[in-house]
GROMACS .gro file of N, CA and C in nm:
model
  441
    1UNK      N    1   7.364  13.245   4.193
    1UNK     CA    2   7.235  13.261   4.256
    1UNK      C    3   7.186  13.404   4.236
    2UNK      N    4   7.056  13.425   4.154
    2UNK     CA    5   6.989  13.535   4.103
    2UNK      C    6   6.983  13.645   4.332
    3UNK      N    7   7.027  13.758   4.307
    3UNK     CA    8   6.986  13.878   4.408
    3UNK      C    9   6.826  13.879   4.439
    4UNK      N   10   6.778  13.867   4.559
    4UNK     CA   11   6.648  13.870   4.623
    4UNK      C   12   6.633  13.995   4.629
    5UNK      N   13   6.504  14.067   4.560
    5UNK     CA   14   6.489  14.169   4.585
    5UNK      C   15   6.330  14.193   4.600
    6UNK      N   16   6.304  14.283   4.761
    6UNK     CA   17   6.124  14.318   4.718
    6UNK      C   18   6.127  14.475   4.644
    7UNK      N   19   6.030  14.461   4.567
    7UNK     CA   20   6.008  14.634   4.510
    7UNK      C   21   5.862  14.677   4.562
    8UNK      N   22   5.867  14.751   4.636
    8UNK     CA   23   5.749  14.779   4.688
    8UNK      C   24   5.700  14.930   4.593
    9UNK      N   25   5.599  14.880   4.554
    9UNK     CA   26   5.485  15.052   4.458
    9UNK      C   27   5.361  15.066   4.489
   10UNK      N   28   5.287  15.153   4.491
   10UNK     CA   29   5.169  15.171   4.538
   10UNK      C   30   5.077  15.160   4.392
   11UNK      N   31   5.134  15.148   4.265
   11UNK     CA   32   5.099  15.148   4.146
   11UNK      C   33   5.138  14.943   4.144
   12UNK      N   34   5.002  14.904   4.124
   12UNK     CA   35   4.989  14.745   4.131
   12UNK      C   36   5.073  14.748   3.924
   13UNK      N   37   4.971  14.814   3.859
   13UNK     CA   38   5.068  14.811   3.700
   13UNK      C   39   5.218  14.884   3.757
   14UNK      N   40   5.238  14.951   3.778
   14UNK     CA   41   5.328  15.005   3.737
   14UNK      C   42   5.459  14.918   3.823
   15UNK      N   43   5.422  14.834   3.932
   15UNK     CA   44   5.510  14.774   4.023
   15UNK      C   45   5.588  14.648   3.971
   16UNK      N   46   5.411  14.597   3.921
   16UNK     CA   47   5.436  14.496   3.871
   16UNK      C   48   5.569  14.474   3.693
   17UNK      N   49   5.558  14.601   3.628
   17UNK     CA   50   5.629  14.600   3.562
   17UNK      C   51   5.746  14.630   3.553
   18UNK      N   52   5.805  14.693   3.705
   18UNK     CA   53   5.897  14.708   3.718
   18UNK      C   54   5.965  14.584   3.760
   19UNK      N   55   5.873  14.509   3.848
   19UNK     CA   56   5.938  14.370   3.884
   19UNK      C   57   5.992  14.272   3.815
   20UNK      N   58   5.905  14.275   3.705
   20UNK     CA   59   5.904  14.253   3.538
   20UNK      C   60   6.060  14.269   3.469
   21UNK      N   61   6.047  14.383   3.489
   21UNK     CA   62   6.220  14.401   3.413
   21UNK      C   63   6.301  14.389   3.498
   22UNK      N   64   6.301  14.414   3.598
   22UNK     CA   65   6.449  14.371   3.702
   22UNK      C   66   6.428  14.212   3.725
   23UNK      N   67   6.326  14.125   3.638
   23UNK     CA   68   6.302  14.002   3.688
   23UNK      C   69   6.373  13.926   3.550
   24UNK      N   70   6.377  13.990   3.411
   24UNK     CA   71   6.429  13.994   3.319
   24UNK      C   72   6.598  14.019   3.312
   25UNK      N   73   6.606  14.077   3.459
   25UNK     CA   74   6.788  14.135   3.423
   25UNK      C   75   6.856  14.076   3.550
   26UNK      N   76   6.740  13.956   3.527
   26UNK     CA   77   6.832  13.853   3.636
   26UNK      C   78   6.856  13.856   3.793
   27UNK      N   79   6.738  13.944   3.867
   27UNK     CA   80   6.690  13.942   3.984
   27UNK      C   81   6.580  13.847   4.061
   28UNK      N   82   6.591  13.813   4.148
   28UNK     CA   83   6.424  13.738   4.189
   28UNK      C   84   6.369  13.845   4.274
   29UNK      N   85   6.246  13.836   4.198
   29UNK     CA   86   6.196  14.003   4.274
   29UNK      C   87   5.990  13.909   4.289
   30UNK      N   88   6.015  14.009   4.389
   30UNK     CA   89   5.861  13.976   4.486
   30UNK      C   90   5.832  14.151   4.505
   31UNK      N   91   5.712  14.149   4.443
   31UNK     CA   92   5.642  14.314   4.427
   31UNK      C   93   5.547  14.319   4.534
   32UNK      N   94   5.568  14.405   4.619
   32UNK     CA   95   5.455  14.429   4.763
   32UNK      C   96   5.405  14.552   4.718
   33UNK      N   97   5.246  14.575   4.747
   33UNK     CA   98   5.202  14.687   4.732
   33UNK      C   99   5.255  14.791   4.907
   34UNK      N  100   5.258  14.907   4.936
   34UNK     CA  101   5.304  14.988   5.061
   34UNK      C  102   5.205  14.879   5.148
   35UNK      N  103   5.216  14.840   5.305
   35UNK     CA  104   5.142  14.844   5.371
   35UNK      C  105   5.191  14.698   5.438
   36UNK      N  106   5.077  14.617   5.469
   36UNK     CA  107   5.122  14.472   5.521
   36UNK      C  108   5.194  14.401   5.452
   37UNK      N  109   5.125  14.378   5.324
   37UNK     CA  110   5.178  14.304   5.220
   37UNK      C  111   5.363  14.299   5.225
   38UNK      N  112   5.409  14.431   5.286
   38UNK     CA  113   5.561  14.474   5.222
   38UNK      C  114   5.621  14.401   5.356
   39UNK      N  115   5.561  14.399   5.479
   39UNK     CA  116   5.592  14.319   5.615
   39UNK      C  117   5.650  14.169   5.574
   40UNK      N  118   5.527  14.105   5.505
   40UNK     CA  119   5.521  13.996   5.469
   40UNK      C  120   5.608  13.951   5.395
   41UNK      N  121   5.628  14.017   5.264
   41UNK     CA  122   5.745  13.990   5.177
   41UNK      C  123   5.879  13.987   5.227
   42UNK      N  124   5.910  14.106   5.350
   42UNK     CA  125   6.058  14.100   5.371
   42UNK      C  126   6.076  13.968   5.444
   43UNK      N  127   5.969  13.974   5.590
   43UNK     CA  128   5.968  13.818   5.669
   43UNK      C  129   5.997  13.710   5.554
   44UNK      N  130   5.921  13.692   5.449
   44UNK     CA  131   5.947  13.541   5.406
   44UNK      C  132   6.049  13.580   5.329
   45UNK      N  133   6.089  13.644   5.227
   45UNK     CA  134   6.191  13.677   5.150
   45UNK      C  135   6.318  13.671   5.180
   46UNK      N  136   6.346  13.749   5.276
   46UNK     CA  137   6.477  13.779   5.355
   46UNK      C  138   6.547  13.821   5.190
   47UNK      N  139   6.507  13.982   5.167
   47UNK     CA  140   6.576  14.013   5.035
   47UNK      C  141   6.676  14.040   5.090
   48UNK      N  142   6.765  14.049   4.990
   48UNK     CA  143   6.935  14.155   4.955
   48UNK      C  144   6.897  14.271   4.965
   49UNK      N  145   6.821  14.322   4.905
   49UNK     CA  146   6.802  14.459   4.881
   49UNK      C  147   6.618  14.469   4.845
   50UNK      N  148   6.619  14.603   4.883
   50UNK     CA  149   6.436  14.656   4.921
   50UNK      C  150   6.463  14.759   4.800
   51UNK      N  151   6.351  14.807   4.696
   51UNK     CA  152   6.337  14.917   4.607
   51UNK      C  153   6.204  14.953   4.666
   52UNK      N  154   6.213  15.095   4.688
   52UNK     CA  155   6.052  15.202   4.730
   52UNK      C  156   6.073  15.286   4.578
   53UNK      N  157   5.932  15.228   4.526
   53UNK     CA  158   5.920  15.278   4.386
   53UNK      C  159   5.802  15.416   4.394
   54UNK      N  160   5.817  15.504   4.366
   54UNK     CA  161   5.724  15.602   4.341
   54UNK      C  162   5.755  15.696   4.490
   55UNK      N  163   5.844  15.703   4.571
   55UNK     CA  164   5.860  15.738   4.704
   55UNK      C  165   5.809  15.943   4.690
   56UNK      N  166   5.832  15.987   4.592
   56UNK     CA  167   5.817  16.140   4.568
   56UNK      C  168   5.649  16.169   4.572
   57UNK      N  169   5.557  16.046   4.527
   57UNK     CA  170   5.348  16.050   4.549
   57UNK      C  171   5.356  16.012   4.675
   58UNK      N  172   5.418  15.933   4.759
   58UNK     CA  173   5.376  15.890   4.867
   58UNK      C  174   5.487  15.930   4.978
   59UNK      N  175   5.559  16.074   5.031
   59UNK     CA  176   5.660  16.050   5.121
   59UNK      C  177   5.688  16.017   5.258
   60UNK      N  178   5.521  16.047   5.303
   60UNK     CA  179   5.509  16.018   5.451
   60UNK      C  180   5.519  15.874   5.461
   61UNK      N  181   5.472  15.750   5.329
   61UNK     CA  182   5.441  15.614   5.405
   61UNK      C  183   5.611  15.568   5.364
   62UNK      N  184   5.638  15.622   5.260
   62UNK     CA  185   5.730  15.589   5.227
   62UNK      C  186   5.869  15.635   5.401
   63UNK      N  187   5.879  15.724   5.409
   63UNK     CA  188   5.954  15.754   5.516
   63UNK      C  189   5.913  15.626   5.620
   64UNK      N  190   5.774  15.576   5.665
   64UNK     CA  191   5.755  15.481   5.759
   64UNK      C  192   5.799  15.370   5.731
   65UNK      N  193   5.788  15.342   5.571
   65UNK     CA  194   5.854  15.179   5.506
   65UNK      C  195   6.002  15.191   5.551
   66UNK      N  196   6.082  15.261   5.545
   66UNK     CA  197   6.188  15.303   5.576
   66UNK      C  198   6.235  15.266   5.715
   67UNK      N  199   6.171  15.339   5.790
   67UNK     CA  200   6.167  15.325   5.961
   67UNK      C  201   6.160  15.171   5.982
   68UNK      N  202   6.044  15.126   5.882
   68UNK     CA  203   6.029  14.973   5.936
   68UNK      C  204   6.106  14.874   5.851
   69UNK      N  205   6.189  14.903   5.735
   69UNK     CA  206   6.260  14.849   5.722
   69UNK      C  207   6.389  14.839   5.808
   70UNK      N  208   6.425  14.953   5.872
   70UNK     CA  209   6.553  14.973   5.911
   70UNK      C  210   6.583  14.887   5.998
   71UNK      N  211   6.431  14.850   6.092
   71UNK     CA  212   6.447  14.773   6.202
   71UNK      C  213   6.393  14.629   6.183
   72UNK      N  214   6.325  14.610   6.136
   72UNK     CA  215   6.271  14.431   6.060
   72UNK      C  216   6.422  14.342   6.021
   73UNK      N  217   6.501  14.451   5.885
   73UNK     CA  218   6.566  14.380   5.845
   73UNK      C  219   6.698  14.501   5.871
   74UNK      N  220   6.765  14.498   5.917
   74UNK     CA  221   6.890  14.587   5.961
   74UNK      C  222   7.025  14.547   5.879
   75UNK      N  223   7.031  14.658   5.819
   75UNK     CA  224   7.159  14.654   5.730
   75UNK      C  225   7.137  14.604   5.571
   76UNK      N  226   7.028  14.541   5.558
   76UNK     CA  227   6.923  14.543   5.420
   76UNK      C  228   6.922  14.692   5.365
   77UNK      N  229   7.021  14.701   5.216
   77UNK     CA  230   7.027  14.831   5.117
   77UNK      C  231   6.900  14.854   5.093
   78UNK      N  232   6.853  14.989   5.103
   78UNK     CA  233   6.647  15.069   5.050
   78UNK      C  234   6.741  15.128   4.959
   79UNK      N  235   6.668  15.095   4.821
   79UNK     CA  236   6.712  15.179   4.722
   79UNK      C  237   6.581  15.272   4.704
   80UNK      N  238   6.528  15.397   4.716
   80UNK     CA  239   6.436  15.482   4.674
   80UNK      C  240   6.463  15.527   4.494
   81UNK      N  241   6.324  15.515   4.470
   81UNK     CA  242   6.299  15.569   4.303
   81UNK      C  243   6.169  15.644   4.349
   82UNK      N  244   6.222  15.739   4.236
   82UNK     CA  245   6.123  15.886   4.242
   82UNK      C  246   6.086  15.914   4.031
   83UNK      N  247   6.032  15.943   4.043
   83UNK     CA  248   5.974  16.022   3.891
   83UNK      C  249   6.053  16.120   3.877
   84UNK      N  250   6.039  16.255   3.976
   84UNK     CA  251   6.086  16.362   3.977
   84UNK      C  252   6.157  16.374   4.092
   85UNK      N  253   6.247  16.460   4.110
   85UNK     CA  254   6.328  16.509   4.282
   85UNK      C  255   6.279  16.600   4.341
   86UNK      N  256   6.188  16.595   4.431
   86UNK     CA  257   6.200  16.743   4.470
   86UNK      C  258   6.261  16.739   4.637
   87UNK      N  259   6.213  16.833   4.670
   87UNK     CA  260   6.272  16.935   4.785
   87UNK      C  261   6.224  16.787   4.929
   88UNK      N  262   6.095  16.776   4.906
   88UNK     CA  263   6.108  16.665   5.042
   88UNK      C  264   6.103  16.543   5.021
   89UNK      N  265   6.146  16.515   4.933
   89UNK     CA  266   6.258  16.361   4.904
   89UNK      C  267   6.397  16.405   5.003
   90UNK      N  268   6.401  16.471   5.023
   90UNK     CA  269   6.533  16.522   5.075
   90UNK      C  270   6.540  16.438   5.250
   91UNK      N  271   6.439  16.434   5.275
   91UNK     CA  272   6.404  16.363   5.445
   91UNK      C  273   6.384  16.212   5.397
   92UNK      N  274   6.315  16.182   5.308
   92UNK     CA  275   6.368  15.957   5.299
   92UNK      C  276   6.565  15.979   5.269
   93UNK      N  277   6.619  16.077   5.189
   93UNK     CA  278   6.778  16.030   5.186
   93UNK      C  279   6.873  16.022   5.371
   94UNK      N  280   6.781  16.110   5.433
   94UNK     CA  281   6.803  16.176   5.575
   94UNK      C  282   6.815  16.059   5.658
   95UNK      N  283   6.708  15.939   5.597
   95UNK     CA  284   6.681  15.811   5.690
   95UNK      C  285   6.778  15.725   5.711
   96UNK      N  286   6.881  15.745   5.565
   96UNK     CA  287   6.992  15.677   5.570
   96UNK      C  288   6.978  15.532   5.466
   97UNK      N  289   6.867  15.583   5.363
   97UNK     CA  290   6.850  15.490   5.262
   97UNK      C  291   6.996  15.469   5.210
   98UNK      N  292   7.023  15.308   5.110
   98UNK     CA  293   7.164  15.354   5.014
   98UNK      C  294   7.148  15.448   4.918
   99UNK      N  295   7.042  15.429   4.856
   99UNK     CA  296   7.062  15.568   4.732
   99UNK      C  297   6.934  15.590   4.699
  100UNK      N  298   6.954  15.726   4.613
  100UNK     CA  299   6.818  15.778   4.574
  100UNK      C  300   6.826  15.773   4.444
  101UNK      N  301   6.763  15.732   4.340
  101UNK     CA  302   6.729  15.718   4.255
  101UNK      C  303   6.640  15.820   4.149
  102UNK      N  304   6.644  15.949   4.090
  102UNK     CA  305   6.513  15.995   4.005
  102UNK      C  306   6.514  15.959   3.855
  103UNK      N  307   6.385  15.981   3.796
  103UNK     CA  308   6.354  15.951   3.679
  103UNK      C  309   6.548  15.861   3.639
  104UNK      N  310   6.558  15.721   3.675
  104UNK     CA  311   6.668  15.637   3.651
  104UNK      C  312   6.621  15.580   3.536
  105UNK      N  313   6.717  15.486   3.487
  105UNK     CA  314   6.732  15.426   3.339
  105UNK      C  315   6.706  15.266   3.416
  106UNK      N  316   6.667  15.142   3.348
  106UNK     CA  317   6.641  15.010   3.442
  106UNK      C  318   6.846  14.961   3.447
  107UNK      N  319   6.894  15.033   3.338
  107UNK     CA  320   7.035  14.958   3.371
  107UNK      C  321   7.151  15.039   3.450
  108UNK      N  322   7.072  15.174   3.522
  108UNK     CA  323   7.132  15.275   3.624
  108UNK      C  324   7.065  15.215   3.739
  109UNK      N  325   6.960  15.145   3.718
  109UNK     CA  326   6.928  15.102   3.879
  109UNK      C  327   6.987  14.974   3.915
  110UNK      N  328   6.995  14.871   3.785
  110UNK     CA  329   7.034  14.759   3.773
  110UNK      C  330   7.211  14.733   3.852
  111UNK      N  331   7.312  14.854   3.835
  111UNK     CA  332   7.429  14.918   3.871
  111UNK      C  333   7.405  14.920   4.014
  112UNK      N  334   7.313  15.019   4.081
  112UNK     CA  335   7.296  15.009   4.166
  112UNK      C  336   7.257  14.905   4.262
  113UNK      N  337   7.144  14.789   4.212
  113UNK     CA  338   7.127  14.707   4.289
  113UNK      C  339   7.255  14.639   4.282
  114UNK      N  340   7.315  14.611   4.213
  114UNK     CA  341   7.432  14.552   4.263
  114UNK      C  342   7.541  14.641   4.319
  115UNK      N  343   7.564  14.730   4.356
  115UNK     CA  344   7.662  14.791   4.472
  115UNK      C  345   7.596  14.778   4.607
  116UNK      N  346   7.478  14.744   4.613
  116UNK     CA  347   7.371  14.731   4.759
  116UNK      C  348   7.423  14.622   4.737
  117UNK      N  349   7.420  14.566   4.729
  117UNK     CA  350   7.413  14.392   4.732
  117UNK      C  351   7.558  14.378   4.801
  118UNK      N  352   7.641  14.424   4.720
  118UNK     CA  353   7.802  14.385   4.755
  118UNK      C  354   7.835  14.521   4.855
  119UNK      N  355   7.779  14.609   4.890
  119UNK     CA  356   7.827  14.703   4.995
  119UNK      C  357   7.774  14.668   5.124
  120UNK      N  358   7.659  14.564   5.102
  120UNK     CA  359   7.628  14.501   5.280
  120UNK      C  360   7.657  14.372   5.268
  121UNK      N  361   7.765  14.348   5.203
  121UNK     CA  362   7.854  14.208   5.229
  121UNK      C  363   7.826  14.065   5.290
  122UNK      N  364   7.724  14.042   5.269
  122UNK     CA  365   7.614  13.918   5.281
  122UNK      C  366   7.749  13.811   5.304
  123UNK      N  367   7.692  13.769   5.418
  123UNK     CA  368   7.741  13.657   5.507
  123UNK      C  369   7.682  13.573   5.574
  124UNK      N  370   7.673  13.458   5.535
  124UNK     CA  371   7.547  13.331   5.572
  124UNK      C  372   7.418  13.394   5.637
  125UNK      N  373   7.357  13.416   5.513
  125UNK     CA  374   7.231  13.511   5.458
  125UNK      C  375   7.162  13.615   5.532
  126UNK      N  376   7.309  13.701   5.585
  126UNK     CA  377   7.265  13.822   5.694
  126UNK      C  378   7.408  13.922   5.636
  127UNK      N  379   7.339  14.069   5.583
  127UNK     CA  380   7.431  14.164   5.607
  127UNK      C  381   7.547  14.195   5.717
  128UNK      N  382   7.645  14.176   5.644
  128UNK     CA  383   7.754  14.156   5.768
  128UNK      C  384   7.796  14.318   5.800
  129UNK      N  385   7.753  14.374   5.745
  129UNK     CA  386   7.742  14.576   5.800
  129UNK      C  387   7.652  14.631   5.708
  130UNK      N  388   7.648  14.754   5.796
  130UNK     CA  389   7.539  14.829   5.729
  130UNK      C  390   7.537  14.955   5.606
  131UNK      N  391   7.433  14.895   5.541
  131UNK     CA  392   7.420  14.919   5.389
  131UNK      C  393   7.417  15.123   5.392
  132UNK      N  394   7.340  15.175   5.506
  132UNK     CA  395   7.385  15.276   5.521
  132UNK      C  396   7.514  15.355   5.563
  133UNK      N  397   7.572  15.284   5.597
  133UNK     CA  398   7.710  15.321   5.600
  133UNK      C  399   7.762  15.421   5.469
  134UNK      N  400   7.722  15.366   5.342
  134UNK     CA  401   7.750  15.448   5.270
  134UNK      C  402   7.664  15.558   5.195
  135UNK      N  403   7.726  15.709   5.194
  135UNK     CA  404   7.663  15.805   5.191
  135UNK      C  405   7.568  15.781   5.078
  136UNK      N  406   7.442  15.852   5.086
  136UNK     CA  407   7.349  15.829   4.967
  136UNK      C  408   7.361  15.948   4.885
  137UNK      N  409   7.355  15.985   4.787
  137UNK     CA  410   7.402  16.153   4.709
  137UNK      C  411   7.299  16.247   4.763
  138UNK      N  412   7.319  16.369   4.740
  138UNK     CA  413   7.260  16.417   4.758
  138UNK      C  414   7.130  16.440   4.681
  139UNK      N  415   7.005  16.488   4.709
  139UNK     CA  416   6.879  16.548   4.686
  139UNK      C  417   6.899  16.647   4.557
  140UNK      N  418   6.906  16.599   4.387
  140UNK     CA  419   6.898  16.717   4.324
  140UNK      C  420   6.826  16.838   4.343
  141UNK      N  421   6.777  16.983   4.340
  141UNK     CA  422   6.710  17.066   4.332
  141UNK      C  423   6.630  17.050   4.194
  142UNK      N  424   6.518  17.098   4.195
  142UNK     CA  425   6.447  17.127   4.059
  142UNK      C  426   6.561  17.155   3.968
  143UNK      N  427   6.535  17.094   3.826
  143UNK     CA  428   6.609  17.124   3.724
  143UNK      C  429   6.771  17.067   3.730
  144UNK      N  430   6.852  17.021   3.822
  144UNK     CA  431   6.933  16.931   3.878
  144UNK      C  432   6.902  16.746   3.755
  145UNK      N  433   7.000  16.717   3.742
  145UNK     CA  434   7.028  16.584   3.731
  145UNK      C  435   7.072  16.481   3.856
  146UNK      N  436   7.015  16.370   3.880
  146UNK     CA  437   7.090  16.272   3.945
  146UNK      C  438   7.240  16.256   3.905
  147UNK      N  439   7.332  16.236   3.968
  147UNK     CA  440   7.476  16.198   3.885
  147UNK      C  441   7.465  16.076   3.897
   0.00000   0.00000   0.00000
């Protein structure tokens, strides 16, 4: 059974093509733009795992998707993707997302969605602990690589 995943972007192209390829590498993915839409998707969805795409243009809503993920769907892995890292990306890792993601490769995130998946240990279709439990890396600095 293909991993449920929503990817929420504030970029309708750019979301949509991400959904696109993680929909290609054998995910079922439902693309919410930030806002109601992303409410809606988790209610009917009930994903494995949530992706906040572009979280470094948008950090304030992004920090709130966060907040309201934490409590909608509890113990559901937020994987954050960024373009670049900077300095206040450093407060969405703070929230207790699973990981942060910058300028990633689709088969470095692809890795990742599956350690979310199997680190909140899905048990008759509810995280049986929480996906934050495990540490998210740290916040590169400018000029820094993700490891």
């Amino acid at each position: 059974m293909a991993i449920s995943l929503v990817v929420v972007s504030p970029s309708g192209a750019l979301g949509a093509a991400l959904a696109q390829a993680l929909s290609a590498a054998r995910f079922r993915v439902v693309a919410a733009r930030p806002g109601p839409a992303v409410l809606r998707a988790v209610h009917e969805e009930r994903p494995r795992v949530v992706v906040l795409d572009r979280v470094n243009e948008r950090p304030e809503a992004a920090q709130l998707e966060v907040a309201l993920l934490k409590e909608l769907c509890p113990g559901v892995p937020v994987i954050a993707l960024s373009s670049d890292s900077t300095e206040r990306d450093a407060q969405i890792v703070e929230q207790g997302i699973f990981y942060y993601l910058a300028g990633a490769s689709l088969s470095e995130l692809v890795r990742i969605i599956d350690a979310a998946e199997q680190t909140a240990g899905w048990r008759d279709g509810r995280p049986s602990r929480s996906a934050a439990s495990v540490a998210a890396p740290p916040v590169p600095t400018a000029g820094e690589q993700t490891p």
